[in-house]
């Protein structure tokens, strides 16, 4: 694996170089997770930039989403539709360990960057393609997006109330889960390469990710009808409840936690009643239990109940994400770091998804400005100043 001379960042993937040609969330954040582990990730954008840069943001100079999704990378702008830029990418791929993109399956060959083409350039290359629906089948060239896949695969139908319309799970859960698959698949392929000496293709799709998220629902026993209960929610007691001030999530599925909940809220008679002594029974009689629970919860605020329940009843007061920046547990785990960006300036953000006991974590790096490291990356690849200047003149490089 090629040493990354520009940085002293540690981590178990130190020395691995990644070319990130992907856009939006799934591919880019998968590469960010590799950067978190020490890889030198170079984000390669077209002249129009990653579309995530154009997302609505209250920051004037850059998209908040782009900053959060692309931390830890260096930035390079290449117009791959120009032969000169494509030749540069081949030069970079020859020296790289990993390439990640999220083009539709029919696009890479037209651009000259299909796996078969780049494997000729570098047989050790790990080539990860992120698609909406996979590499084969009638939908393989259809554009895939998080909430489209949520809706298609039943997630929204089960998120909605039984008598209501389907509901989106906001937060790009499919994209972020797919990004974990990118990081895991690439790491596994790198490990296998150490034994075989050969690179390989790694395929990640939003469809596979959306279905993997629902593995507990995707069980259909022989003889079962189509319309059966597949929702894992226990109903009624476990969920978000109003309090005297704010909302509180309570989980009380086990006998121990149910008894503790009843005792801590003064509802001992419910805890002693065999009519409610199992999750299934409590779900069946939720219309009897929930109103009494809500009456009891009105006596305190959500934060007060959280403190009162302590470790005896699993719960959490509903907070805003802003509260996480200085949340004691988040601070104790060093999850938030301060970044310096050439345009945005100083900002705080999430920094590390995985903790390693022995490997030194990578030094936090802000998401790159557009084309921030173009000349630096090409110079490291051995491309002459004259060629770099010519690429810039032609508009193939920025």
Tab-separated table of C-alpha atoms in Angstrom:
chain	number	residue	atom	x	y	z
A	1	UNK	CA	0.000	0.000	0.000
A	2	UNK	CA	1.332	3.416	-0.967
A	3	UNK	CA	2.492	5.637	1.863
A	4	UNK	CA	0.704	8.972	2.166
A	5	UNK	CA	3.628	11.361	2.576
A	6	UNK	CA	1.588	14.520	3.075
A	7	UNK	CA	0.204	13.580	6.467
A	8	UNK	CA	1.232	11.934	9.685
A	9	UNK	CA	-2.303	10.784	10.405
A	10	UNK	CA	-2.466	7.410	12.081
A	11	UNK	CA	-5.170	4.780	12.186
A	12	UNK	CA	-5.299	1.201	10.920
A	13	UNK	CA	-5.718	2.349	7.289
A	14	UNK	CA	-2.753	4.743	7.313
A	15	UNK	CA	-0.961	4.439	3.984
A	16	UNK	CA	-4.098	3.495	2.036
A	17	UNK	CA	-5.007	5.974	-0.700
A	18	UNK	CA	-8.652	6.299	-1.786
A	19	UNK	CA	-10.021	8.092	-4.843
A	20	UNK	CA	-13.568	9.196	-4.043
A	21	UNK	CA	-15.492	9.978	-7.236
A	22	UNK	CA	-18.889	9.669	-5.553
A	23	UNK	CA	-21.454	12.359	-4.727
A	24	UNK	CA	-24.311	12.975	-2.278
A	25	UNK	CA	-24.081	10.806	0.897
A	26	UNK	CA	-23.709	7.026	0.590
A	27	UNK	CA	-20.402	6.870	-1.295
A	28	UNK	CA	-18.853	10.050	0.131
A	29	UNK	CA	-19.608	9.205	3.761
A	30	UNK	CA	-18.334	5.667	3.219
A	31	UNK	CA	-15.045	7.257	2.140
A	32	UNK	CA	-15.168	9.564	5.158
A	33	UNK	CA	-15.371	6.500	7.395
A	34	UNK	CA	-12.218	5.240	5.658
A	35	UNK	CA	-10.583	8.640	6.292
A	36	UNK	CA	-11.566	8.352	9.956
A	37	UNK	CA	-9.497	5.168	10.030
A	38	UNK	CA	-6.426	6.852	8.578
A	39	UNK	CA	-6.829	6.508	4.813
A	40	UNK	CA	-5.727	9.360	2.557
A	41	UNK	CA	-8.985	10.128	0.749
A	42	UNK	CA	-8.934	12.349	-2.342
A	43	UNK	CA	-12.370	13.637	-3.327
A	44	UNK	CA	-12.491	13.954	-7.116
A	45	UNK	CA	-15.270	16.302	-8.251
A	46	UNK	CA	-16.437	17.366	-11.714
A	47	UNK	CA	-16.304	21.077	-12.670
A	48	UNK	CA	-19.926	21.409	-11.506
A	49	UNK	CA	-19.018	20.057	-8.067
A	50	UNK	CA	-20.732	17.517	-5.833
A	51	UNK	CA	-24.464	18.310	-5.838
A	52	UNK	CA	-24.410	18.215	-2.049
A	53	UNK	CA	-22.502	21.521	-2.136
A	54	UNK	CA	-25.654	23.109	-3.572
A	55	UNK	CA	-28.038	21.862	-0.870
A	56	UNK	CA	-29.905	24.467	1.196
A	57	UNK	CA	-27.821	25.700	4.100
A	58	UNK	CA	-27.877	28.548	6.572
A	59	UNK	CA	-24.101	28.744	6.124
A	60	UNK	CA	-23.406	31.309	3.409
A	61	UNK	CA	-20.130	29.975	2.026
A	62	UNK	CA	-20.660	26.186	2.008
A	63	UNK	CA	-23.345	23.564	2.472
A	64	UNK	CA	-23.563	22.265	6.026
A	65	UNK	CA	-24.365	18.837	4.584
A	66	UNK	CA	-21.220	18.812	2.435
A	67	UNK	CA	-19.034	19.725	5.401
A	68	UNK	CA	-20.515	16.975	7.556
A	69	UNK	CA	-20.414	14.249	4.926
A	70	UNK	CA	-16.919	14.930	3.512
A	71	UNK	CA	-14.659	15.531	6.501
A	72	UNK	CA	-11.129	14.186	6.408
A	73	UNK	CA	-10.528	14.463	2.636
A	74	UNK	CA	-8.457	16.420	0.166
A	75	UNK	CA	-10.176	17.975	-2.840
A	76	UNK	CA	-9.407	17.641	-6.551
A	77	UNK	CA	-11.459	18.873	-9.534
A	78	UNK	CA	-11.160	17.003	-12.860
A	79	UNK	CA	-13.323	17.145	-15.964
A	80	UNK	CA	-13.318	13.437	-16.853
A	81	UNK	CA	-15.061	14.182	-20.144
A	82	UNK	CA	-11.755	15.574	-21.363
A	83	UNK	CA	-9.141	12.981	-22.431
A	84	UNK	CA	-6.357	14.827	-20.632
A	85	UNK	CA	-8.214	14.661	-17.319
A	86	UNK	CA	-9.071	11.001	-17.836
A	87	UNK	CA	-5.371	10.300	-18.374
A	88	UNK	CA	-4.626	12.024	-15.069
A	89	UNK	CA	-7.218	9.898	-13.290
A	90	UNK	CA	-5.595	6.763	-14.730
A	91	UNK	CA	-2.269	8.009	-13.395
A	92	UNK	CA	-3.829	8.458	-9.956
A	93	UNK	CA	-5.595	5.081	-10.113
A	94	UNK	CA	-2.272	3.405	-10.950
A	95	UNK	CA	-0.951	4.576	-7.567
A	96	UNK	CA	-4.161	4.245	-5.541
A	97	UNK	CA	-5.459	1.408	-3.392
A	98	UNK	CA	-9.192	2.121	-3.638
A	99	UNK	CA	-11.591	3.891	-5.996
A	100	UNK	CA	-15.211	4.583	-5.068
A	101	UNK	CA	-17.937	5.989	-7.328
A	102	UNK	CA	-21.725	6.100	-7.501
A	103	UNK	CA	-22.326	6.292	-11.239
A	104	UNK	CA	-25.103	4.215	-12.751
A	105	UNK	CA	-23.757	0.889	-14.102
A	106	UNK	CA	-23.789	2.028	-17.756
A	107	UNK	CA	-21.772	5.208	-17.138
A	108	UNK	CA	-18.244	4.132	-16.045
A	109	UNK	CA	-17.407	2.329	-19.304
A	110	UNK	CA	-18.376	5.436	-21.302
A	111	UNK	CA	-16.115	7.557	-19.115
A	112	UNK	CA	-13.271	5.061	-19.369
A	113	UNK	CA	-13.292	4.153	-15.673
A	114	UNK	CA	-15.111	0.801	-15.563
A	115	UNK	CA	-13.597	-1.845	-13.294
A	116	UNK	CA	-12.285	-3.851	-16.237
A	117	UNK	CA	-10.577	-0.754	-17.629
A	118	UNK	CA	-8.958	0.353	-14.376
A	119	UNK	CA	-7.963	-3.207	-13.416
A	120	UNK	CA	-5.710	-3.135	-16.476
A	121	UNK	CA	-4.105	0.013	-15.080
A	122	UNK	CA	-3.804	-1.331	-11.521
A	123	UNK	CA	-4.611	-5.015	-10.852
A	124	UNK	CA	-4.418	-4.361	-7.082
A	125	UNK	CA	-7.142	-1.703	-7.140
A	126	UNK	CA	-10.171	-2.175	-4.884
A	127	UNK	CA	-13.031	-0.781	-6.977
A	128	UNK	CA	-16.258	0.018	-5.116
A	129	UNK	CA	-19.393	0.945	-7.081
A	130	UNK	CA	-22.367	2.372	-5.170
A	131	UNK	CA	-25.621	2.037	-7.114
A	132	UNK	CA	-29.304	2.491	-6.469
A	133	UNK	CA	-30.424	-1.023	-7.354
A	134	UNK	CA	-27.348	-3.151	-8.049
A	135	UNK	CA	-25.372	-4.229	-11.071
A	136	UNK	CA	-28.030	-6.321	-12.874
A	137	UNK	CA	-31.779	-6.487	-13.356
A	138	UNK	CA	-34.439	-4.247	-14.895
A	139	UNK	CA	-33.759	-1.294	-12.562
A	140	UNK	CA	-29.959	-1.344	-12.650
A	141	UNK	CA	-29.686	1.973	-14.549
A	142	UNK	CA	-32.424	3.740	-12.618
A	143	UNK	CA	-31.348	6.583	-10.336
A	144	UNK	CA	-31.600	5.584	-6.693
A	145	UNK	CA	-32.245	7.924	-3.780
A	146	UNK	CA	-32.631	7.282	-0.070
A	147	UNK	CA	-36.308	8.122	0.324
A	148	UNK	CA	-37.241	6.473	-2.983
A	149	UNK	CA	-35.787	3.219	-1.651
A	150	UNK	CA	-37.439	3.721	1.737
A	151	UNK	CA	-40.817	4.029	0.050
A	152	UNK	CA	-40.248	1.153	-2.358
A	153	UNK	CA	-39.070	-1.375	0.240
A	154	UNK	CA	-41.816	-0.997	2.844
A	155	UNK	CA	-39.959	1.113	5.382
A	156	UNK	CA	-42.370	4.031	5.016
A	157	UNK	CA	-45.456	1.812	5.171
A	158	UNK	CA	-44.314	0.345	8.485
A	159	UNK	CA	-43.184	3.716	9.841
A	160	UNK	CA	-46.662	5.162	9.403
A	161	UNK	CA	-49.564	4.526	11.740
A	162	UNK	CA	-51.751	1.520	11.000
A	163	UNK	CA	-54.649	3.693	9.825
A	164	UNK	CA	-52.529	6.443	8.270
A	165	UNK	CA	-50.368	7.107	5.224
A	166	UNK	CA	-46.755	5.925	4.828
A	167	UNK	CA	-44.167	8.148	6.506
A	168	UNK	CA	-40.582	8.954	5.527
A	169	UNK	CA	-37.764	8.304	8.009
A	170	UNK	CA	-35.866	11.573	7.745
A	171	UNK	CA	-32.118	11.579	8.246
A	172	UNK	CA	-31.042	9.613	5.132
A	173	UNK	CA	-30.898	6.338	7.066
A	174	UNK	CA	-30.501	4.196	3.925
A	175	UNK	CA	-27.673	6.364	2.610
A	176	UNK	CA	-25.781	6.300	5.890
A	177	UNK	CA	-26.242	2.556	6.295
A	178	UNK	CA	-24.983	2.075	2.737
A	179	UNK	CA	-21.936	4.174	3.631
A	180	UNK	CA	-21.157	1.698	6.410
A	181	UNK	CA	-21.375	-1.089	3.843
A	182	UNK	CA	-18.927	0.823	1.640
A	183	UNK	CA	-16.390	1.099	4.458
A	184	UNK	CA	-16.869	-2.509	5.538
A	185	UNK	CA	-16.710	-3.912	2.006
A	186	UNK	CA	-13.609	-1.939	1.105
A	187	UNK	CA	-11.828	-2.899	4.339
A	188	UNK	CA	-12.627	-6.587	3.746
A	189	UNK	CA	-11.351	-6.397	0.169
A	190	UNK	CA	-8.137	-4.719	1.349
A	191	UNK	CA	-7.644	-7.506	3.883
A	192	UNK	CA	-8.189	-10.178	1.226
A	193	UNK	CA	-5.751	-8.395	-1.093
A	194	UNK	CA	-2.999	-8.841	1.470
A	195	UNK	CA	-3.332	-12.607	0.953
A	196	UNK	CA	-4.091	-12.788	-2.774
A	197	UNK	CA	-2.200	-9.734	-4.023
A	198	UNK	CA	-5.164	-8.875	-6.253
A	199	UNK	CA	-7.817	-6.170	-6.179
A	200	UNK	CA	-11.490	-6.793	-6.831
A	201	UNK	CA	-14.891	-5.254	-7.502
A	202	UNK	CA	-17.069	-4.347	-4.481
A	203	UNK	CA	-20.750	-3.610	-5.079
A	204	UNK	CA	-22.962	-1.701	-2.645
A	205	UNK	CA	-26.535	-0.719	-3.492
A	206	UNK	CA	-29.185	1.336	-1.738
A	207	UNK	CA	-31.658	-1.482	-2.380
A	208	UNK	CA	-29.490	-4.042	-0.583
A	209	UNK	CA	-28.918	-1.577	2.231
A	210	UNK	CA	-32.635	-0.813	2.629
A	211	UNK	CA	-33.433	-4.525	2.797
A	212	UNK	CA	-30.522	-5.272	5.136
A	213	UNK	CA	-31.959	-2.682	7.532
A	214	UNK	CA	-35.122	-4.762	7.599
A	215	UNK	CA	-33.617	-8.206	8.067
A	216	UNK	CA	-35.821	-8.842	11.085
A	217	UNK	CA	-38.924	-8.148	8.965
A	218	UNK	CA	-37.812	-10.066	5.876
A	219	UNK	CA	-38.705	-13.506	7.199
A	220	UNK	CA	-41.516	-15.402	5.453
A	221	UNK	CA	-42.086	-18.906	6.763
A	222	UNK	CA	-43.546	-21.578	4.547
A	223	UNK	CA	-47.335	-21.576	4.740
A	224	UNK	CA	-47.626	-18.058	6.159
A	225	UNK	CA	-50.061	-15.671	4.450
A	226	UNK	CA	-48.819	-12.482	2.810
A	227	UNK	CA	-50.487	-10.112	5.255
A	228	UNK	CA	-48.958	-10.877	8.641
A	229	UNK	CA	-47.548	-8.724	11.412
A	230	UNK	CA	-43.954	-7.789	10.604
A	231	UNK	CA	-43.584	-4.728	12.818
A	232	UNK	CA	-41.290	-5.194	15.827
A	233	UNK	CA	-42.711	-2.319	17.857
A	234	UNK	CA	-44.089	-3.564	21.156
A	235	UNK	CA	-46.919	-1.046	21.141
A	236	UNK	CA	-48.168	1.488	23.625
A	237	UNK	CA	-45.764	1.522	26.553
A	238	UNK	CA	-42.452	1.617	24.750
A	239	UNK	CA	-42.377	4.881	22.808
A	240	UNK	CA	-42.361	8.663	23.166
A	241	UNK	CA	-44.728	10.125	25.757
A	242	UNK	CA	-45.686	13.675	26.797
A	243	UNK	CA	-44.620	14.883	30.241
A	244	UNK	CA	-45.205	17.999	32.312
A	245	UNK	CA	-42.664	19.687	30.020
A	246	UNK	CA	-41.210	18.078	26.917
A	247	UNK	CA	-41.321	14.491	25.664
A	248	UNK	CA	-39.719	11.326	26.993
A	249	UNK	CA	-38.907	8.047	25.289
A	250	UNK	CA	-39.412	5.017	27.535
A	251	UNK	CA	-38.429	1.407	26.898
A	252	UNK	CA	-40.046	-1.042	29.318
A	253	UNK	CA	-40.299	-4.363	27.515
A	254	UNK	CA	-38.602	-6.652	30.035
A	255	UNK	CA	-40.373	-7.652	33.282
A	256	UNK	CA	-37.659	-5.888	35.304
A	257	UNK	CA	-38.006	-2.556	33.502
A	258	UNK	CA	-41.823	-2.752	33.517
A	259	UNK	CA	-41.824	-3.240	37.264
A	260	UNK	CA	-39.334	-0.405	37.731
A	261	UNK	CA	-41.437	1.931	35.567
A	262	UNK	CA	-44.544	1.212	37.593
A	263	UNK	CA	-42.711	1.677	40.884
A	264	UNK	CA	-41.012	4.944	39.866
A	265	UNK	CA	-44.259	6.469	38.559
A	266	UNK	CA	-46.436	5.348	41.487
A	267	UNK	CA	-48.378	2.871	39.356
A	268	UNK	CA	-47.608	-0.165	41.511
A	269	UNK	CA	-51.079	-1.599	40.970
A	270	UNK	CA	-50.366	-1.925	37.244
A	271	UNK	CA	-47.111	-3.727	37.947
A	272	UNK	CA	-48.879	-6.183	40.262
A	273	UNK	CA	-51.731	-6.905	37.851
A	274	UNK	CA	-51.259	-10.205	35.950
A	275	UNK	CA	-53.396	-8.704	33.223
A	276	UNK	CA	-50.335	-6.672	32.161
A	277	UNK	CA	-47.464	-9.048	32.975
A	278	UNK	CA	-46.108	-9.498	29.442
A	279	UNK	CA	-45.256	-7.283	26.487
A	280	UNK	CA	-48.017	-8.888	24.449
A	281	UNK	CA	-50.623	-8.339	27.172
A	282	UNK	CA	-49.555	-4.724	27.657
A	283	UNK	CA	-49.844	-4.139	23.914
A	284	UNK	CA	-53.345	-5.620	23.925
A	285	UNK	CA	-54.405	-3.400	26.840
A	286	UNK	CA	-52.492	-0.246	25.972
A	287	UNK	CA	-55.719	1.791	25.928
A	288	UNK	CA	-56.052	1.031	29.639
A	289	UNK	CA	-52.414	1.618	30.583
A	290	UNK	CA	-51.246	4.581	28.485
A	291	UNK	CA	-53.747	7.175	29.811
A	292	UNK	CA	-52.716	6.387	33.385
A	293	UNK	CA	-49.051	6.542	32.452
A	294	UNK	CA	-49.562	9.947	30.809
A	295	UNK	CA	-51.350	11.228	33.914
A	296	UNK	CA	-48.395	10.159	36.047
A	297	UNK	CA	-45.794	11.641	33.685
A	298	UNK	CA	-47.421	15.079	33.885
A	299	UNK	CA	-45.986	15.442	37.393
A	300	UNK	CA	-42.452	16.149	36.131
A	301	UNK	CA	-40.604	17.422	33.092
A	302	UNK	CA	-38.920	15.053	30.666
A	303	UNK	CA	-35.476	15.961	32.005
A	304	UNK	CA	-36.626	15.419	35.575
A	305	UNK	CA	-38.063	12.015	34.714
A	306	UNK	CA	-34.829	11.095	32.939
A	307	UNK	CA	-32.878	11.860	36.112
A	308	UNK	CA	-35.454	10.138	38.340
A	309	UNK	CA	-35.498	6.931	36.296
A	310	UNK	CA	-31.711	6.846	36.176
A	311	UNK	CA	-30.475	3.393	35.220
A	312	UNK	CA	-33.643	1.661	36.402
A	313	UNK	CA	-35.793	2.528	33.368
A	314	UNK	CA	-34.227	2.975	29.912
A	315	UNK	CA	-35.335	6.401	28.718
A	316	UNK	CA	-34.248	9.657	27.109
A	317	UNK	CA	-35.663	13.151	27.100
A	318	UNK	CA	-36.247	14.385	23.548
A	319	UNK	CA	-33.450	16.832	22.745
A	320	UNK	CA	-32.386	18.828	19.725
A	321	UNK	CA	-29.235	17.829	17.871
A	322	UNK	CA	-27.724	21.145	19.021
A	323	UNK	CA	-27.623	19.719	22.539
A	324	UNK	CA	-25.178	17.034	21.416
A	325	UNK	CA	-22.284	19.446	20.879
A	326	UNK	CA	-21.780	19.828	24.628
A	327	UNK	CA	-23.545	16.693	25.878
A	328	UNK	CA	-21.354	15.224	28.651
A	329	UNK	CA	-21.220	11.694	27.217
A	330	UNK	CA	-20.392	12.976	23.732
A	331	UNK	CA	-17.637	15.149	25.195
A	332	UNK	CA	-16.269	12.259	27.259
A	333	UNK	CA	-15.968	10.135	24.116
A	334	UNK	CA	-14.301	12.966	22.109
A	335	UNK	CA	-16.884	12.744	19.335
A	336	UNK	CA	-16.840	16.468	18.532
A	337	UNK	CA	-13.772	18.241	17.161
A	338	UNK	CA	-12.969	21.735	15.948
A	339	UNK	CA	-12.164	22.037	12.246
A	340	UNK	CA	-10.591	24.857	10.251
A	341	UNK	CA	-11.889	25.476	6.726
A	342	UNK	CA	-10.321	27.936	4.253
A	343	UNK	CA	-13.671	29.597	3.528
A	344	UNK	CA	-16.029	28.736	6.393
A	345	UNK	CA	-13.382	29.300	9.048
A	346	UNK	CA	-13.593	27.467	12.364
A	347	UNK	CA	-16.469	25.110	13.060
A	348	UNK	CA	-17.283	22.203	15.357
A	349	UNK	CA	-18.497	18.896	14.009
A	350	UNK	CA	-18.617	15.129	14.451
A	351	UNK	CA	-15.151	13.669	14.074
A	352	UNK	CA	-14.754	9.962	14.742
A	353	UNK	CA	-17.173	7.060	14.263
A	354	UNK	CA	-14.894	4.220	15.412
A	355	UNK	CA	-12.510	3.957	18.357
A	356	UNK	CA	-9.352	1.837	18.186
A	357	UNK	CA	-7.430	0.783	21.263
A	358	UNK	CA	-3.942	0.782	19.760
A	359	UNK	CA	-4.002	2.653	16.463
A	360	UNK	CA	-3.565	6.407	16.694
A	361	UNK	CA	-6.690	8.119	15.339
A	362	UNK	CA	-6.410	10.176	12.202
A	363	UNK	CA	-6.017	13.908	12.741
A	364	UNK	CA	-9.396	15.569	12.091
A	365	UNK	CA	-9.468	17.404	8.755
A	366	UNK	CA	-12.222	19.684	7.467
A	367	UNK	CA	-14.082	18.864	4.268
A	368	UNK	CA	-12.143	20.304	1.316
A	369	UNK	CA	-12.942	23.535	-0.429
A	370	UNK	CA	-13.712	23.111	-4.127
A	371	UNK	CA	-10.462	22.033	-5.805
A	372	UNK	CA	-8.460	22.970	-2.712
A	373	UNK	CA	-5.737	20.346	-3.183
A	374	UNK	CA	-5.781	19.806	-6.955
A	375	UNK	CA	-2.227	20.915	-7.658
A	376	UNK	CA	-0.869	19.273	-4.520
A	377	UNK	CA	-2.364	15.876	-5.349
A	378	UNK	CA	-1.148	15.922	-8.934
A	379	UNK	CA	2.352	17.017	-7.932
A	380	UNK	CA	2.525	14.105	-5.463
A	381	UNK	CA	1.563	11.784	-8.314
A	382	UNK	CA	4.607	12.930	-10.261
A	383	UNK	CA	2.771	15.147	-12.744
A	384	UNK	CA	4.980	18.002	-13.876
A	385	UNK	CA	4.174	21.690	-13.252
A	386	UNK	CA	3.991	22.243	-17.018
A	387	UNK	CA	1.400	19.516	-17.450
A	388	UNK	CA	-0.591	20.831	-14.494
A	389	UNK	CA	-0.588	24.313	-16.039
A	390	UNK	CA	-1.719	22.888	-19.386
A	391	UNK	CA	-4.577	20.987	-17.709
A	392	UNK	CA	-5.713	24.172	-16.011
A	393	UNK	CA	-5.543	26.122	-19.265
A	394	UNK	CA	-7.742	23.537	-20.975
A	395	UNK	CA	-10.256	23.571	-18.104
A	396	UNK	CA	-9.590	19.880	-17.391
A	397	UNK	CA	-8.283	20.744	-13.900
A	398	UNK	CA	-9.271	23.285	-11.348
